[in-house]
mmCIF file of C-alpha atoms in Angstrom:
data_model
loop_
_atom_site.group_PDB
_atom_site.id
_atom_site.type_symbol
_atom_site.label_atom_id
_atom_site.label_comp_id
_atom_site.label_asym_id
_atom_site.label_seq_id
_atom_site.Cartn_x
_atom_site.Cartn_y
_atom_site.Cartn_z
ATOM 1 C CA MET G 1 2.151 -16.806 14.373
ATOM 2 C CA ARG G 2 0.641 -18.615 17.356
ATOM 3 C CA LYS G 3 2.468 -16.295 19.739
ATOM 4 C CA LEU G 4 1.239 -13.272 17.782
ATOM 5 C CA PHE G 5 -2.437 -14.225 18.001
ATOM 6 C CA ALA G 6 -2.027 -14.983 21.699
ATOM 7 C CA GLN G 7 -1.268 -11.293 22.296
ATOM 8 C CA PRO G 8 -4.229 -9.563 24.006
ATOM 9 C CA GLY G 9 -6.216 -7.480 21.565
ATOM 10 C CA PHE G 10 -4.463 -8.486 18.355
ATOM 11 C CA PRO G 11 -7.057 -11.055 17.144
ATOM 12 C CA ARG G 12 -9.801 -8.417 17.430
ATOM 13 C CA LEU G 13 -7.691 -5.823 15.642
ATOM 14 C CA PHE G 14 -6.852 -8.370 12.948
ATOM 15 C CA GLY G 15 -10.556 -9.145 12.502
ATOM 16 C CA GLY G 16 -11.459 -5.496 12.034
ATOM 17 C CA LEU G 17 -8.634 -4.785 9.626
ATOM 18 C CA SER G 18 -9.376 -7.938 7.624
ATOM 19 C CA THR G 19 -12.996 -6.867 7.180
ATOM 20 C CA SER G 20 -12.091 -3.453 5.782
ATOM 21 C CA MET G 21 -9.430 -5.050 3.565
ATOM 22 C CA LEU G 22 -12.131 -7.256 2.090
ATOM 23 C CA GLY G 23 -14.125 -4.178 1.137
ATOM 24 C CA ASP G 24 -11.036 -2.573 -0.365
ATOM 25 C CA SER G 25 -10.313 -5.618 -2.504
ATOM 26 C CA VAL G 26 -13.842 -5.556 -3.892
ATOM 27 C CA MET G 27 -13.902 -1.806 -4.553
ATOM 28 C CA LEU G 28 -10.497 -0.504 -5.619
ATOM 29 C CA LEU G 29 -10.288 -2.021 -9.094
ATOM 30 C CA VAL G 30 -13.912 -1.101 -9.733
ATOM 31 C CA LEU G 31 -13.124 2.614 -9.479
ATOM 32 C CA SER G 32 -10.810 2.641 -12.521
ATOM 33 C CA MET G 33 -12.907 -0.005 -14.280
ATOM 34 C CA TRP G 34 -15.951 2.237 -13.856
ATOM 35 C CA VAL G 35 -14.138 5.202 -15.401
ATOM 36 C CA LYS G 36 -12.855 3.054 -18.275
ATOM 37 C CA THR G 37 -16.385 1.747 -18.936
ATOM 38 C CA LEU G 38 -18.001 5.200 -18.864
ATOM 39 C CA THR G 39 -15.358 7.021 -20.922
ATOM 40 C CA GLY G 40 -13.550 4.327 -22.936
ATOM 41 C CA SER G 41 -10.256 6.051 -22.029
ATOM 42 C CA ASN G 42 -7.221 4.206 -20.639
ATOM 43 C CA ALA G 43 -5.678 7.533 -19.625
ATOM 44 C CA MET G 44 -8.739 8.637 -17.621
ATOM 45 C CA ALA G 45 -8.868 5.225 -15.935
ATOM 46 C CA GLY G 46 -5.222 5.678 -14.915
ATOM 47 C CA LEU G 47 -5.978 9.136 -13.524
ATOM 48 C CA THR G 48 -8.320 7.506 -11.017
ATOM 49 C CA PHE G 49 -5.278 6.150 -9.181
ATOM 50 C CA PHE G 50 -3.606 9.553 -9.448
ATOM 51 C CA PHE G 51 -6.429 11.118 -7.441
ATOM 52 C CA MET G 52 -6.160 8.269 -4.953
ATOM 53 C CA VAL G 53 -2.511 9.003 -4.150
ATOM 54 C CA LEU G 54 -2.870 12.791 -4.272
ATOM 55 C CA PRO G 55 -3.745 13.132 -0.538
ATOM 56 C CA ALA G 56 -0.324 11.707 0.323
ATOM 57 C CA LEU G 57 1.168 15.071 -0.650
ATOM 58 C CA GLY G 58 -0.406 16.517 2.503
ATOM 59 C CA ALA G 59 0.472 13.500 4.647
ATOM 60 C CA PRO G 60 2.861 15.315 7.054
ATOM 61 C CA LEU G 61 0.005 17.589 8.169
ATOM 62 C CA LEU G 62 -2.178 14.554 8.852
ATOM 63 C CA GLY G 63 0.682 12.812 10.657
ATOM 64 C CA VAL G 64 0.817 15.516 13.330
ATOM 65 C CA TRP G 65 -2.754 14.726 14.352
ATOM 66 C CA VAL G 66 -2.124 10.989 14.237
ATOM 67 C CA ASP G 67 0.587 11.488 16.876
ATOM 68 C CA ARG G 68 -1.544 13.876 18.949
ATOM 69 C CA LEU G 69 -4.693 11.734 19.098
ATOM 70 C CA PRO G 70 -5.357 8.203 20.418
ATOM 71 C CA ARG G 71 -4.583 5.737 17.618
ATOM 72 C CA LYS G 72 -7.520 3.469 18.456
ATOM 73 C CA ALA G 73 -9.980 6.369 18.135
ATOM 74 C CA ILE G 74 -8.473 7.334 14.774
ATOM 75 C CA LEU G 75 -8.949 3.794 13.461
ATOM 76 C CA VAL G 76 -12.544 3.597 14.719
ATOM 77 C CA TRP G 77 -13.761 6.989 13.479
ATOM 78 C CA GLY G 78 -11.592 6.774 10.363
ATOM 79 C CA ASN G 79 -13.400 3.613 9.299
ATOM 80 C CA PHE G 80 -16.785 5.206 9.920
ATOM 81 C CA ALA G 81 -15.746 8.272 7.887
ATOM 82 C CA SER G 82 -14.514 6.029 5.066
ATOM 83 C CA ALA G 83 -17.914 4.337 4.950
ATOM 84 C CA ALA G 84 -19.582 7.717 4.468
ATOM 85 C CA ALA G 85 -17.008 8.725 1.836
ATOM 86 C CA VAL G 86 -17.769 5.883 -0.607
ATOM 87 C CA LEU G 87 -21.556 6.117 -0.509
ATOM 88 C CA PRO G 88 -21.798 9.042 -3.011
ATOM 89 C CA LEU G 89 -20.862 6.491 -5.682
ATOM 90 C CA VAL G 90 -24.497 5.344 -5.694
ATOM 91 C CA LEU G 91 -25.245 8.577 -7.611
ATOM 92 C CA VAL G 92 -22.936 7.805 -10.565
ATOM 93 C CA ARG G 93 -24.827 7.175 -13.804
ATOM 94 C CA THR G 94 -23.031 8.597 -16.887
ATOM 95 C CA ALA G 95 -19.631 9.861 -18.056
ATOM 96 C CA ASP G 96 -20.612 13.291 -16.711
ATOM 97 C CA ASP G 97 -20.409 11.780 -13.210
ATOM 98 C CA VAL G 98 -16.780 10.636 -13.516
ATOM 99 C CA TRP G 99 -15.730 13.594 -11.328
ATOM 100 C CA LEU G 100 -17.677 11.995 -8.474
ATOM 101 C CA ILE G 101 -15.646 8.787 -8.790
ATOM 102 C CA TRP G 102 -12.483 10.877 -8.630
ATOM 103 C CA VAL G 103 -13.706 12.686 -5.500
ATOM 104 C CA VAL G 104 -14.331 9.339 -3.815
ATOM 105 C CA ALA G 105 -10.894 8.131 -4.973
ATOM 106 C CA PHE G 106 -9.372 11.221 -3.350
ATOM 107 C CA LEU G 107 -11.210 10.603 -0.059
ATOM 108 C CA TYR G 108 -10.159 6.959 -0.215
ATOM 109 C CA GLY G 109 -6.601 8.236 -0.518
ATOM 110 C CA VAL G 110 -7.015 10.253 2.680
ATOM 111 C CA SER G 111 -7.961 7.078 4.540
ATOM 112 C CA PHE G 112 -4.935 5.317 3.028
ATOM 113 C CA VAL G 113 -2.726 7.953 4.657
ATOM 114 C CA VAL G 114 -4.357 8.265 8.077
ATOM 115 C CA LEU G 115 -5.396 4.698 8.916
ATOM 116 C CA PRO G 116 -2.048 2.938 8.244
ATOM 117 C CA ALA G 117 -0.189 5.632 10.211
ATOM 118 C CA ALA G 118 -2.503 5.108 13.187
ATOM 119 C CA LEU G 119 -2.155 1.335 12.807
ATOM 120 C CA ASN G 120 1.658 1.511 12.922
ATOM 121 C CA GLY G 121 1.437 3.399 16.202
ATOM 122 C CA LEU G 122 -1.144 1.038 17.671
ATOM 123 C CA LEU G 123 0.909 -2.031 16.745
ATOM 124 C CA LYS G 124 3.902 -0.595 18.613
ATOM 125 C CA GLU G 125 1.653 -0.244 21.674
ATOM 126 C CA LEU G 126 0.176 -3.739 21.410
ATOM 127 C CA LEU G 127 3.174 -5.863 20.393
ATOM 128 C CA PRO G 128 6.824 -6.381 21.312
ATOM 129 C CA ASP G 129 9.288 -5.494 18.555
ATOM 130 C CA GLU G 130 10.080 -9.111 17.698
ATOM 131 C CA LEU G 131 6.432 -9.747 16.725
ATOM 132 C CA LEU G 132 6.039 -6.718 14.449
ATOM 133 C CA VAL G 133 7.254 -8.598 11.376
ATOM 134 C CA ASP G 134 4.738 -11.394 12.077
ATOM 135 C CA ALA G 135 1.926 -8.855 12.384
ATOM 136 C CA ASN G 136 2.927 -7.140 9.142
ATOM 137 C CA SER G 137 3.275 -10.479 7.381
ATOM 138 C CA SER G 138 -0.121 -11.769 8.554
ATOM 139 C CA LEU G 139 -1.857 -8.549 7.539
ATOM 140 C CA ALA G 140 -0.127 -8.590 4.149
ATOM 141 C CA THR G 141 -1.133 -12.217 3.628
ATOM 142 C CA ILE G 142 -4.817 -11.610 4.306
ATOM 143 C CA LYS G 143 -4.818 -8.412 2.246
ATOM 144 C CA GLU G 144 -3.217 -10.061 -0.748
ATOM 145 C CA GLY G 145 -5.221 -13.237 -0.247
ATOM 146 C CA PHE G 146 -8.388 -11.271 -0.873
ATOM 147 C CA ARG G 147 -7.014 -10.614 -4.370
ATOM 148 C CA LEU G 148 -7.917 -14.201 -5.195
ATOM 149 C CA PHE G 149 -11.590 -13.357 -5.275
ATOM 150 C CA GLY G 150 -12.196 -9.736 -4.197
ATOM 151 C CA PRO G 151 -11.509 -8.094 -7.590
ATOM 152 C CA LEU G 152 -13.485 -10.812 -9.388
ATOM 153 C CA VAL G 153 -16.407 -10.333 -7.015
ATOM 154 C CA GLY G 154 -16.212 -6.564 -7.481
ATOM 155 C CA ALA G 155 -16.046 -6.906 -11.265
ATOM 156 C CA ALA G 156 -18.952 -9.383 -11.277
ATOM 157 C CA ILE G 157 -21.151 -7.132 -9.131
ATOM 158 C CA PHE G 158 -20.218 -4.136 -11.263
ATOM 159 C CA ALA G 159 -21.010 -5.965 -14.513
ATOM 160 C CA THR G 160 -24.289 -7.534 -13.385
ATOM 161 C CA VAL G 161 -25.822 -5.072 -10.924
ATOM 162 C CA GLY G 162 -23.767 -1.894 -11.016
ATOM 163 C CA GLY G 163 -21.098 0.003 -9.125
ATOM 164 C CA TRP G 164 -23.602 1.356 -6.612
ATOM 165 C CA LEU G 165 -23.892 -2.065 -4.942
ATOM 166 C CA VAL G 166 -20.093 -2.351 -4.720
ATOM 167 C CA ALA G 167 -20.102 0.987 -2.887
ATOM 168 C CA VAL G 168 -22.734 -0.216 -0.418
ATOM 169 C CA VAL G 169 -20.812 -3.436 0.283
ATOM 170 C CA ASP G 170 -17.584 -1.491 0.791
ATOM 171 C CA ALA G 171 -19.254 0.965 3.173
ATOM 172 C CA ALA G 172 -20.678 -1.928 5.216
ATOM 173 C CA THR G 173 -17.208 -3.472 5.676
ATOM 174 C CA PHE G 174 -15.854 -0.154 6.971
ATOM 175 C CA VAL G 175 -18.668 0.056 9.520
ATOM 176 C CA VAL G 176 -18.070 -3.511 10.739
ATOM 177 C CA ALA G 177 -14.323 -2.811 11.014
ATOM 178 C CA GLY G 178 -14.942 0.316 13.084
ATOM 179 C CA LEU G 179 -17.267 -1.542 15.444
ATOM 180 C CA LEU G 180 -14.796 -4.407 15.967
ATOM 181 C CA ILE G 181 -11.838 -2.115 16.654
ATOM 182 C CA ALA G 182 -13.997 -0.089 19.067
ATOM 183 C CA THR G 183 -14.162 -3.150 21.346
ATOM 184 C CA LEU G 184 -10.363 -3.278 21.637
ATOM 185 C CA THR G 185 -8.837 -2.588 25.068
ATOM 186 C CA VAL G 186 -5.445 -0.888 24.850
ATOM 187 C CA THR G 187 -3.461 1.465 27.070
ATOM 188 C CA GLU G 188 -1.814 4.052 24.851
ATOM 189 C CA THR G 189 1.235 6.114 25.721
ATOM 190 C CA PRO G 190 0.166 9.741 26.274
ATOM 191 C CA ALA G 191 1.034 12.133 23.466
ATOM 192 C CA PRO G 192 4.205 14.152 24.111
ATOM 193 C CA THR G 193 4.176 17.869 24.832
ATOM 194 C CA GLN G 194 3.154 19.753 21.718
ATOM 195 C CA HIS G 195 5.660 22.031 20.032
ATOM 196 C CA ALA G 196 5.260 24.585 17.274
ATOM 197 C CA PHE G 197 3.045 23.123 14.573
ATOM 198 C CA ARG G 198 5.644 23.688 11.832
ATOM 199 C CA GLU G 199 8.268 21.890 13.930
ATOM 200 C CA GLU G 200 5.922 18.943 14.486
ATOM 201 C CA VAL G 201 5.049 18.717 10.798
ATOM 202 C CA MET G 202 8.719 18.357 9.899
ATOM 203 C CA GLY G 203 9.515 15.918 12.723
ATOM 204 C CA GLY G 204 8.952 12.733 10.710
ATOM 205 C CA ILE G 205 10.846 13.989 7.668
ATOM 206 C CA ARG G 206 13.797 15.112 9.812
ATOM 207 C CA PHE G 207 13.934 11.690 11.443
ATOM 208 C CA LEU G 208 13.953 9.889 8.092
ATOM 209 C CA ILE G 209 16.653 12.150 6.691
ATOM 210 C CA GLY G 210 18.769 11.629 9.801
ATOM 211 C CA ASP G 211 18.396 7.839 9.844
ATOM 212 C CA ARG G 212 20.949 6.566 7.328
ATOM 213 C CA VAL G 213 19.352 3.153 6.795
ATOM 214 C CA LEU G 214 15.785 4.357 6.293
ATOM 215 C CA ARG G 215 17.009 7.201 4.092
ATOM 216 C CA HIS G 216 18.772 4.932 1.625
ATOM 217 C CA VAL G 217 16.075 2.240 1.532
ATOM 218 C CA LEU G 218 13.486 4.955 0.931
ATOM 219 C CA ALA G 219 15.576 6.332 -1.919
ATOM 220 C CA GLY G 220 15.628 2.914 -3.610
ATOM 221 C CA LEU G 221 11.905 2.452 -3.153
ATOM 222 C CA GLY G 222 11.235 5.969 -4.410
ATOM 223 C CA ILE G 223 13.208 5.330 -7.597
ATOM 224 C CA SER G 224 11.231 2.130 -8.183
ATOM 225 C CA ILE G 225 7.837 3.664 -7.445
ATOM 226 C CA LEU G 226 8.621 6.435 -9.920
ATOM 227 C CA VAL G 227 7.686 3.931 -12.637
ATOM 228 C CA ILE G 228 5.453 1.389 -10.878
ATOM 229 C CA GLY G 229 2.471 3.692 -11.431
ATOM 230 C CA PHE G 230 2.861 3.130 -15.187
ATOM 231 C CA PHE G 231 1.140 -0.219 -14.634
ATOM 232 C CA GLU G 232 -2.231 1.380 -13.870
ATOM 233 C CA SER G 233 -2.704 2.829 -17.354
ATOM 234 C CA SER G 234 -0.686 0.316 -19.390
ATOM 235 C CA ILE G 235 -2.485 -2.723 -17.966
ATOM 236 C CA TYR G 236 -5.588 -1.765 -19.930
ATOM 237 C CA ALA G 237 -3.471 -1.317 -23.066
ATOM 238 C CA LEU G 238 -2.093 -4.829 -22.465
ATOM 239 C CA LEU G 239 -5.621 -6.207 -22.188
ATOM 240 C CA ASP G 240 -6.620 -4.402 -25.384
ATOM 241 C CA ALA G 241 -3.645 -5.992 -27.185
ATOM 242 C CA PHE G 242 -4.847 -9.469 -26.202
ATOM 243 C CA GLY G 243 -8.483 -8.676 -27.029
ATOM 244 C CA LYS G 244 -9.701 -8.694 -23.427
ATOM 245 C CA GLN G 245 -12.346 -6.451 -21.869
ATOM 246 C CA ALA G 246 -11.500 -4.036 -19.039
ATOM 247 C CA THR G 247 -13.204 -6.375 -16.552
ATOM 248 C CA PHE G 248 -10.471 -8.979 -17.255
ATOM 249 C CA ALA G 249 -8.226 -6.816 -15.061
ATOM 250 C CA GLY G 250 -9.894 -8.667 -12.192
ATOM 251 C CA ALA G 251 -8.272 -11.902 -13.376
ATOM 252 C CA PHE G 252 -4.880 -10.181 -13.533
ATOM 253 C CA VAL G 253 -5.195 -8.951 -9.949
ATOM 254 C CA THR G 254 -6.432 -12.369 -8.814
ATOM 255 C CA ALA G 255 -3.357 -14.029 -10.338
ATOM 256 C CA GLN G 256 -1.263 -11.444 -8.520
ATOM 257 C CA GLY G 257 -3.036 -12.464 -5.323
ATOM 258 C CA VAL G 258 -1.940 -16.097 -5.744
ATOM 259 C CA GLY G 259 1.692 -15.039 -5.669
ATOM 260 C CA ALA G 260 1.044 -12.534 -2.922
ATOM 261 C CA ILE G 261 -0.312 -15.205 -0.579
ATOM 262 C CA ILE G 262 2.946 -17.103 -0.946
ATOM 263 C CA GLY G 263 4.881 -13.872 -0.481
ATOM 264 C CA GLY G 264 2.911 -12.931 2.611
ATOM 265 C CA LEU G 265 3.301 -16.349 4.199
ATOM 266 C CA THR G 266 7.057 -16.366 3.623
ATOM 267 C CA ALA G 267 7.840 -12.682 4.277
ATOM 268 C CA SER G 268 8.456 -12.998 8.012
ATOM 269 C CA ARG G 269 10.747 -16.000 7.483
ATOM 270 C CA ALA G 270 12.649 -14.117 4.776
ATOM 271 C CA VAL G 271 13.099 -11.078 7.021
ATOM 272 C CA ARG G 272 14.356 -13.175 9.930
ATOM 273 C CA ARG G 273 16.759 -15.091 7.681
ATOM 274 C CA LEU G 274 18.005 -12.293 5.415
ATOM 275 C CA GLY G 275 17.157 -9.082 7.278
ATOM 276 C CA GLU G 276 14.800 -6.290 6.301
ATOM 277 C CA ILE G 277 17.102 -4.555 3.825
ATOM 278 C CA SER G 278 18.075 -7.700 1.904
ATOM 279 C CA THR G 279 14.458 -8.867 1.752
ATOM 280 C CA CYS G 280 13.376 -5.489 0.429
ATOM 281 C CA VAL G 281 16.024 -5.630 -2.316
ATOM 282 C CA LEU G 282 15.055 -9.190 -3.219
ATOM 283 C CA GLY G 283 11.415 -8.119 -3.481
ATOM 284 C CA LEU G 284 12.327 -5.345 -5.931
ATOM 285 C CA ILE G 285 14.321 -7.787 -8.075
ATOM 286 C CA VAL G 286 11.322 -10.141 -8.180
ATOM 287 C CA LEU G 287 9.050 -7.239 -9.234
ATOM 288 C CA ALA G 288 11.430 -6.358 -12.071
ATOM 289 C CA THR G 289 11.542 -9.994 -13.190
ATOM 290 C CA ALA G 290 7.739 -10.174 -13.208
ATOM 291 C CA THR G 291 7.545 -7.048 -15.360
ATOM 292 C CA ILE G 292 9.935 -8.524 -17.913
ATOM 293 C CA VAL G 293 7.818 -11.685 -18.062
ATOM 294 C CA CYS G 294 4.694 -9.614 -18.786
ATOM 295 C CA ALA G 295 6.527 -7.540 -21.419
ATOM 296 C CA ALA G 296 7.716 -10.637 -23.288
ATOM 297 C CA ALA G 297 4.521 -12.672 -22.836
ATOM 298 C CA PRO G 298 3.245 -14.208 -26.113
ATOM 299 C CA ASN G 299 -0.222 -14.854 -24.679
ATOM 300 C CA ILE G 300 -2.464 -13.909 -21.788
ATOM 301 C CA VAL G 301 -1.605 -17.063 -19.806
ATOM 302 C CA VAL G 302 2.040 -15.987 -19.520
ATOM 303 C CA VAL G 303 0.857 -12.509 -18.537
ATOM 304 C CA LEU G 304 -1.019 -14.068 -15.613
ATOM 305 C CA VAL G 305 2.144 -15.964 -14.629
ATOM 306 C CA GLY G 306 3.976 -12.645 -14.569
ATOM 307 C CA ALA G 307 1.214 -11.199 -12.415
ATOM 308 C CA ALA G 308 1.670 -14.042 -9.912
ATOM 309 C CA ILE G 309 5.437 -13.415 -9.768
ATOM 310 C CA CYS G 310 4.710 -9.730 -9.179
ATOM 311 C CA GLY G 311 2.421 -10.675 -6.306
ATOM 312 C CA LEU G 312 5.240 -12.688 -4.729
ATOM 313 C CA GLY G 313 7.584 -9.703 -4.662
ATOM 314 C CA LEU G 314 5.183 -7.122 -3.241
ATOM 315 C CA PRO G 315 4.871 -8.499 0.328
ATOM 316 C CA TRP G 316 8.617 -9.167 0.566
ATOM 317 C CA THR G 317 9.324 -5.560 -0.376
ATOM 318 C CA PHE G 318 6.763 -3.790 1.773
ATOM 319 C CA VAL G 319 6.575 -6.112 4.806
ATOM 320 C CA ALA G 320 10.335 -5.784 5.108
ATOM 321 C CA PHE G 321 10.284 -2.013 4.770
ATOM 322 C CA THR G 322 7.300 -1.512 7.101
ATOM 323 C CA THR G 323 8.954 -3.627 9.790
ATOM 324 C CA LEU G 324 12.219 -1.702 9.410
ATOM 325 C CA MET G 325 10.361 1.605 9.739
ATOM 326 C CA GLN G 326 8.339 0.503 12.783
ATOM 327 C CA ARG G 327 11.378 -0.916 14.528
ATOM 328 C CA ARG G 328 13.624 2.097 14.003
ATOM 329 C CA SER G 329 11.026 4.819 14.692
ATOM 330 C CA PRO G 330 10.368 6.102 18.250
ATOM 331 C CA GLY G 331 6.769 5.644 19.390
ATOM 332 C CA HIS G 332 5.983 9.335 19.786
ATOM 333 C CA LEU G 333 7.035 9.964 16.154
ATOM 334 C CA ILE G 334 5.583 6.900 14.434
ATOM 335 C CA GLY G 335 2.552 8.720 13.014
ATOM 336 C CA ARG G 336 4.656 11.487 11.502
ATOM 337 C CA VAL G 337 7.296 9.043 10.272
ATOM 338 C CA SER G 338 4.588 6.904 8.634
ATOM 339 C CA THR G 339 2.982 9.879 6.916
ATOM 340 C CA ALA G 340 6.385 11.241 5.892
ATOM 341 C CA VAL G 341 7.108 7.882 4.269
ATOM 342 C CA GLU G 342 3.715 8.115 2.594
ATOM 343 C CA VAL G 343 4.481 11.471 1.015
ATOM 344 C CA LEU G 344 8.034 10.476 0.048
ATOM 345 C CA LEU G 345 6.750 7.362 -1.730
ATOM 346 C CA SER G 346 3.424 8.673 -3.010
ATOM 347 C CA THR G 347 4.922 11.758 -4.634
ATOM 348 C CA PRO G 348 6.863 9.668 -7.181
ATOM 349 C CA GLN G 349 3.818 7.418 -7.460
ATOM 350 C CA ALA G 350 1.586 10.399 -8.303
ATOM 351 C CA ILE G 351 4.130 11.538 -10.875
ATOM 352 C CA SER G 352 4.298 8.050 -12.370
ATOM 353 C CA LEU G 353 0.502 7.773 -12.566
ATOM 354 C CA ALA G 354 0.223 11.087 -14.375
ATOM 355 C CA LEU G 355 3.174 10.283 -16.654
ATOM 356 C CA GLY G 356 1.848 6.786 -17.276
ATOM 357 C CA SER G 357 -1.443 8.241 -18.521
ATOM 358 C CA LEU G 358 0.590 10.166 -21.091
ATOM 359 C CA LEU G 359 3.002 7.379 -22.052
ATOM 360 C CA VAL G 360 0.231 4.887 -22.768
ATOM 361 C CA SER G 361 -0.774 7.013 -25.757
ATOM 362 C CA LEU G 362 2.822 7.323 -27.008
ATOM 363 C CA LEU G 363 4.438 3.917 -26.398
ATOM 364 C CA SER G 364 3.372 0.286 -26.542
ATOM 365 C CA TYR G 365 2.731 -1.515 -23.287
ATOM 366 C CA ARG G 366 5.801 -3.692 -23.952
ATOM 367 C CA GLN G 367 8.055 -0.637 -24.172
ATOM 368 C CA ILE G 368 6.543 0.770 -20.975
ATOM 369 C CA PHE G 369 7.079 -2.524 -19.129
ATOM 370 C CA VAL G 370 10.748 -2.613 -20.167
ATOM 371 C CA ILE G 371 11.190 0.901 -18.743
ATOM 372 C CA ILE G 372 9.498 -0.176 -15.510
ATOM 373 C CA ALA G 373 11.784 -3.204 -15.083
ATOM 374 C CA ALA G 374 14.972 -1.231 -15.757
ATOM 375 C CA VAL G 375 14.152 1.529 -13.265
ATOM 376 C CA ILE G 376 13.093 -0.918 -10.521
ATOM 377 C CA LEU G 377 16.446 -2.689 -10.890
ATOM 378 C CA LEU G 378 18.147 0.707 -10.627
ATOM 379 C CA GLY G 379 16.335 1.300 -7.328
ATOM 380 C CA ALA G 380 17.453 -2.081 -5.980
ATOM 381 C CA LEU G 381 21.033 -1.358 -7.033
ATOM 382 C CA GLN G 382 20.959 1.966 -5.195
ATOM 383 C CA VAL G 383 20.086 0.209 -1.919
ATOM 384 C CA VAL G 384 22.747 -2.470 -2.429
ATOM 385 C CA LEU G 385 25.510 0.036 -3.143
ATOM 386 C CA THR G 386 24.718 2.378 -0.246
ATOM 387 C CA LEU G 387 24.019 -0.266 2.430
ATOM 388 C CA ARG G 388 26.558 -2.958 1.539
ATOM 389 C CA ALA G 389 27.800 -3.325 5.133
ATOM 390 C CA GLU G 390 24.322 -3.932 6.517
ATOM 391 C CA ILE G 391 23.451 -6.410 3.778
ATOM 392 C CA THR G 392 26.663 -8.424 4.119
ATOM 393 C CA GLY G 393 26.433 -8.521 7.913
ATOM 394 C CA ARG G 394 29.241 -6.085 8.754
ATOM 395 C CA GLY G 395 26.503 -3.728 9.932
ATOM 396 C CA GLN G 396 23.977 -4.981 12.479
ATOM 397 C CA VAL G 397 20.866 -2.909 11.745
ATOM 398 C CA ASP G 398 19.563 -5.347 9.162
ATOM 399 C CA ARG G 399 19.508 -8.327 11.500
ATOM 400 C CA THR G 400 18.756 -7.023 14.973
ATOM 401 C CA TYR G 401 15.448 -6.144 16.555
ATOM 402 C CA THR G 402 16.935 -3.692 19.051
ATOM 403 C CA PRO G 403 14.839 -0.489 18.986
ATOM 404 C CA THR G 404 16.621 2.702 18.049
ATOM 405 C CA SER G 405 15.617 6.296 18.540
#
């Protein structure tokens, strides 16, 4: 990590991103909590996350502009725009205003598509390939570390003062992030000659389909994410079963953050030792194990243990995959590849969020968790069976940092 933070510009970028991540950790759980409090509905609370992932369906269109425009400028102005997007929450008062929370969730989702895509491109400009996994790991660690207190702070502010103050705090962190990133000095590779818009839109998807390794890892992740969204609605049903208020979800996410810190700190070591593909598979297996623990938990303490195990698996899965994607994608396509990944993963997530809102009224949370665990293991198995050579070392893509086009 010392070599990473010695790279010119990275400490400033890290500072800006960390600030906005702090705001995210305080706000994101509050959105669904707010809906649950106003309406009393687990299903409507789950739909909040559905609106948040909905913009990913149009991600390829956004990816074209990410590749056409300077990535630093996108990060700066994107943070300023995100600050403006959350401020309408100060107007929310009653259940009739729930639509406004959903609008903000949708706009938040737009930022979740554009800003990470621009960041992936900027990291390729700032860092050599061998440091990408360290950058991803450090960012994942700080993001998940905020789960230790961010959701609790957000829930406490929401319960004592109101959601409007959470919105103001979140907006302030976006502004600070934009100002810090604006001071960054970076020479960006000029955008390539523009082609027909339709051809550019499909560029990232064509690359992913043509890259055998990314295609099969994405398929495994997609299968898993098809059920991961069930958590968002069923978690409130779990809390109801143990007699806990909706605000106790903050404790669940905090416990997840404990495991995620460990996962973030060890992700780069795992990737270097096992390779990106193997680490991704291991992360999925850990997520499935955590879900089984929560399903079988006799009390809320064991549920929190399961949450911590879940937190451990998340950075291993997504740091490994993000590094694999960055390393294998050409610089001029990274924005479109990132947004193509977003739509390919968020589409099953949107489906799972909508389906989860329905299932929570038909099945117990224990039954839903068993389904989640089984399908995640199916996704891991798909990756293992299709990429056996790379995992066992007969193929070299899992262990080398040689860029490919």
